[in-house]
mmCIF file with all atom_site columns, C-alpha atoms in Angstrom:
data_model
loop_
_atom_site.group_PDB
_atom_site.id
_atom_site.type_symbol
_atom_site.label_atom_id
_atom_site.label_alt_id
_atom_site.label_comp_id
_atom_site.label_asym_id
_atom_site.label_entity_id
_atom_site.label_seq_id
_atom_site.pdbx_PDB_ins_code
_atom_site.Cartn_x
_atom_site.Cartn_y
_atom_site.Cartn_z
_atom_site.occupancy
_atom_site.B_iso_or_equiv
_atom_site.pdbx_formal_charge
_atom_site.auth_seq_id
_atom_site.auth_comp_id
_atom_site.auth_asym_id
_atom_site.auth_atom_id
_atom_site.pdbx_PDB_model_num
ATOM 1  C CA . LEU A 1 1  ? 9.934  41.184 42.109 1.00 65.00 ? 21  LEU A CA 1
ATOM 2  C CA . GLY A 1 2  ? 12.060 43.634 40.242 1.00 84.00 ? 22  GLY A CA 1
ATOM 3  C CA . GLU A 1 3  ? 15.784 43.224 39.686 1.00 88.00 ? 23  GLU A CA 1
ATOM 4  C CA . ALA A 1 4  ? 16.600 45.695 42.483 1.00 90.00 ? 24  ALA A CA 1
ATOM 5  C CA . ALA A 1 5  ? 14.405 43.781 44.941 1.00 89.00 ? 25  ALA A CA 1
ATOM 6  C CA . ILE A 1 6  ? 16.084 40.505 44.001 1.00 87.00 ? 26  ILE A CA 1
ATOM 7  C CA . THR A 1 7  ? 19.533 42.034 44.452 1.00 91.00 ? 27  THR A CA 1
ATOM 8  C CA . GLY A 1 8  ? 18.484 43.471 47.814 1.00 93.00 ? 28  GLY A CA 1
ATOM 9  C CA . ARG A 1 9  ? 17.257 40.103 49.040 1.00 92.00 ? 29  ARG A CA 1
ATOM 10 C CA . GLU A 1 10 ? 20.446 38.376 47.924 1.00 90.00 ? 30  GLU A CA 1
ATOM 11 C CA . GLN A 1 11 ? 22.463 40.988 49.829 1.00 93.00 ? 31  GLN A CA 1
ATOM 12 C CA . ASP A 1 12 ? 20.233 40.467 52.880 1.00 93.00 ? 32  ASP A CA 1
ATOM 13 C CA . MET A 1 13 ? 20.902 36.730 52.728 1.00 90.00 ? 33  MET A CA 1
ATOM 14 C CA . THR A 1 14 ? 24.646 37.349 52.659 1.00 91.00 ? 34  THR A CA 1
ATOM 15 C CA . ILE A 1 15 ? 24.548 39.769 55.595 1.00 93.00 ? 35  ILE A CA 1
ATOM 16 C CA . ILE A 1 16 ? 22.264 37.557 57.692 1.00 92.00 ? 36  ILE A CA 1
ATOM 17 C CA . SER A 1 17 ? 24.475 34.546 57.050 1.00 90.00 ? 37  SER A CA 1
ATOM 18 C CA . LYS A 1 18 ? 27.620 36.481 57.957 1.00 91.00 ? 38  LYS A CA 1
ATOM 19 C CA . TYR A 1 19 ? 26.278 37.744 61.282 1.00 92.00 ? 39  TYR A CA 1
ATOM 20 C CA . MET A 1 20 ? 24.527 34.492 62.131 1.00 90.00 ? 40  MET A CA 1
ATOM 21 C CA . LEU A 1 21 ? 27.805 32.603 61.743 1.00 91.00 ? 41  LEU A CA 1
ATOM 22 C CA . LYS A 1 22 ? 29.599 35.036 64.050 1.00 92.00 ? 42  LYS A CA 1
ATOM 23 C CA . ARG A 1 23 ? 27.303 33.839 66.852 1.00 92.00 ? 43  ARG A CA 1
ATOM 24 C CA . ILE A 1 24 ? 28.374 30.212 66.351 1.00 91.00 ? 44  ILE A CA 1
ATOM 25 C CA . PRO A 1 25 ? 31.623 28.808 67.788 1.00 93.00 ? 45  PRO A CA 1
ATOM 26 C CA . GLU A 1 26 ? 34.373 28.991 65.164 1.00 92.00 ? 46  GLU A CA 1
ATOM 27 C CA . LYS A 1 27 ? 34.888 25.234 64.992 1.00 93.00 ? 47  LYS A CA 1
ATOM 28 C CA . LEU A 1 28 ? 31.218 24.768 63.981 1.00 92.00 ? 48  LEU A CA 1
ATOM 29 C CA . GLN A 1 29 ? 30.978 27.613 61.482 1.00 91.00 ? 49  GLN A CA 1
ATOM 30 C CA . GLY A 1 30 ? 31.894 25.467 58.476 1.00 92.00 ? 50  GLY A CA 1
ATOM 31 C CA . CYS A 1 31 ? 29.234 22.878 59.271 1.00 91.00 ? 51  CYS A CA 1
ATOM 32 C CA . VAL A 1 32 ? 26.585 25.484 59.977 1.00 91.00 ? 52  VAL A CA 1
ATOM 33 C CA . ALA A 1 33 ? 27.438 27.419 56.798 1.00 91.00 ? 53  ALA A CA 1
ATOM 34 C CA . ALA A 1 34 ? 27.291 24.270 54.668 1.00 92.00 ? 54  ALA A CA 1
ATOM 35 C CA . GLY A 1 35 ? 24.069 23.164 56.314 1.00 91.00 ? 55  GLY A CA 1
ATOM 36 C CA . SER A 1 36 ? 22.347 26.508 55.905 1.00 90.00 ? 56  SER A CA 1
ATOM 37 C CA . GLU A 1 37 ? 23.423 26.737 52.250 1.00 89.00 ? 57  GLU A CA 1
ATOM 38 C CA . ARG A 1 38 ? 22.061 23.262 51.622 1.00 92.00 ? 58  ARG A CA 1
ATOM 39 C CA . LEU A 1 39 ? 18.812 24.145 53.386 1.00 90.00 ? 59  LEU A CA 1
ATOM 40 C CA . VAL A 1 40 ? 18.377 27.113 51.061 1.00 89.00 ? 60  VAL A CA 1
ATOM 41 C CA . GLU A 1 41 ? 18.960 24.853 48.053 1.00 91.00 ? 61  GLU A CA 1
ATOM 42 C CA . LEU A 1 42 ? 16.470 22.296 49.360 1.00 92.00 ? 62  LEU A CA 1
ATOM 43 C CA . GLN A 1 43 ? 13.947 25.047 50.058 1.00 90.00 ? 63  GLN A CA 1
ATOM 44 C CA . GLN A 1 44 ? 14.247 26.218 46.452 1.00 89.00 ? 64  GLN A CA 1
ATOM 45 C CA . GLU A 1 45 ? 13.822 22.670 45.165 1.00 91.00 ? 65  GLU A CA 1
ATOM 46 C CA . LEU A 1 46 ? 10.758 22.166 47.369 1.00 89.00 ? 66  LEU A CA 1
ATOM 47 C CA . HIS A 1 47 ? 9.369  25.475 46.177 1.00 82.00 ? 67  HIS A CA 1
ATOM 48 C CA . ASP A 1 48 ? 9.739  24.416 42.556 1.00 86.00 ? 68  ASP A CA 1
ATOM 49 C CA . VAL A 1 49 ? 8.097  21.020 43.169 1.00 87.00 ? 69  VAL A CA 1
ATOM 50 C CA . ARG A 1 50 ? 5.222  22.480 45.186 1.00 82.00 ? 70  ARG A CA 1
ATOM 51 C CA . LEU A 1 51 ? 4.654  25.159 42.596 1.00 80.00 ? 71  LEU A CA 1
ATOM 52 C CA . SER A 1 52 ? 4.375  22.567 39.837 1.00 84.00 ? 72  SER A CA 1
ATOM 53 C CA . MET A 1 53 ? 2.110  20.330 41.960 1.00 82.00 ? 73  MET A CA 1
ATOM 54 C CA . GLU A 1 54 ? -0.199 23.179 42.945 1.00 74.00 ? 74  GLU A CA 1
ATOM 55 C CA . GLY A 1 55 ? -0.672 24.400 39.410 1.00 75.00 ? 75  GLY A CA 1
ATOM 56 C CA . GLY A 1 56 ? 1.394  27.537 39.798 1.00 69.00 ? 76  GLY A CA 1
ATOM 57 C CA . ARG A 1 57 ? 0.201  28.750 43.220 1.00 69.00 ? 77  ARG A CA 1
ATOM 58 C CA . GLU A 1 58 ? 2.978  30.442 45.159 1.00 69.00 ? 78  GLU A CA 1
ATOM 59 C CA . PRO A 1 59 ? 3.196  29.600 48.880 1.00 68.00 ? 79  PRO A CA 1
ATOM 60 C CA . SER A 1 60 ? 2.754  32.558 51.184 1.00 78.00 ? 80  SER A CA 1
ATOM 61 C CA . VAL A 1 61 ? 5.724  34.275 52.810 1.00 81.00 ? 81  VAL A CA 1
ATOM 62 C CA . LYS A 1 62 ? 4.549  32.930 56.159 1.00 82.00 ? 82  LYS A CA 1
ATOM 63 C CA . GLU A 1 63 ? 4.505  29.336 54.862 1.00 80.00 ? 83  GLU A CA 1
ATOM 64 C CA . THR A 1 64 ? 7.937  29.709 53.281 1.00 83.00 ? 84  THR A CA 1
ATOM 65 C CA . TRP A 1 65 ? 9.512  31.368 56.318 1.00 87.00 ? 85  TRP A CA 1
ATOM 66 C CA . GLY A 1 66 ? 8.043  28.776 58.665 1.00 85.00 ? 86  GLY A CA 1
ATOM 67 C CA . SER A 1 67 ? 9.542  25.905 56.689 1.00 85.00 ? 87  SER A CA 1
ATOM 68 C CA . PHE A 1 68 ? 12.933 27.549 56.388 1.00 87.00 ? 88  PHE A CA 1
ATOM 69 C CA . TYR A 1 69 ? 13.086 28.585 60.050 1.00 88.00 ? 89  TYR A CA 1
ATOM 70 C CA . SER A 1 70 ? 12.128 25.120 61.260 1.00 88.00 ? 90  SER A CA 1
ATOM 71 C CA . ALA A 1 71 ? 14.735 23.441 59.081 1.00 88.00 ? 91  ALA A CA 1
ATOM 72 C CA . LEU A 1 72 ? 17.472 25.900 60.028 1.00 87.00 ? 92  LEU A CA 1
ATOM 73 C CA . THR A 1 73 ? 16.880 25.711 63.775 1.00 87.00 ? 93  THR A CA 1
ATOM 74 C CA . TYR A 1 74 ? 16.740 21.910 63.618 1.00 87.00 ? 94  TYR A CA 1
ATOM 75 C CA . LYS A 1 75 ? 20.072 21.776 61.784 1.00 86.00 ? 95  LYS A CA 1
ATOM 76 C CA . ILE A 1 76 ? 21.786 24.243 64.140 1.00 87.00 ? 96  ILE A CA 1
ATOM 77 C CA . ARG A 1 77 ? 20.521 22.450 67.264 1.00 85.00 ? 97  ARG A CA 1
ATOM 78 C CA . LYS A 1 78 ? 21.627 19.110 65.874 1.00 83.00 ? 98  LYS A CA 1
ATOM 79 C CA . LYS A 1 79 ? 25.170 20.397 65.218 1.00 82.00 ? 99  LYS A CA 1
ATOM 80 C CA . ILE A 1 80 ? 25.568 22.299 68.505 1.00 81.00 ? 100 ILE A CA 1
ATOM 81 C CA . LEU A 1 81 ? 24.211 19.540 70.726 1.00 74.00 ? 101 LEU A CA 1
ATOM 82 C CA . ARG A 1 82 ? 26.489 16.845 69.290 1.00 68.00 ? 102 ARG A CA 1
#
């Protein structure tokens, strides 16, 4: 990706996070924000490990999105249903 594409994706992440948190009750927003930030960090770590284990093969967008979406929905459900 070029620098402009990277910047655009970072801006998208910020906007999505902002509007996602507005849909969560205010008292849970801190937990959800911290959890989603940690999930992104863990996803990056997993990406790096998988990339090194697979000899440099990048996972597909579908594989990456599926992992992230599953982790995020699990975390949100866990916090809301407490």
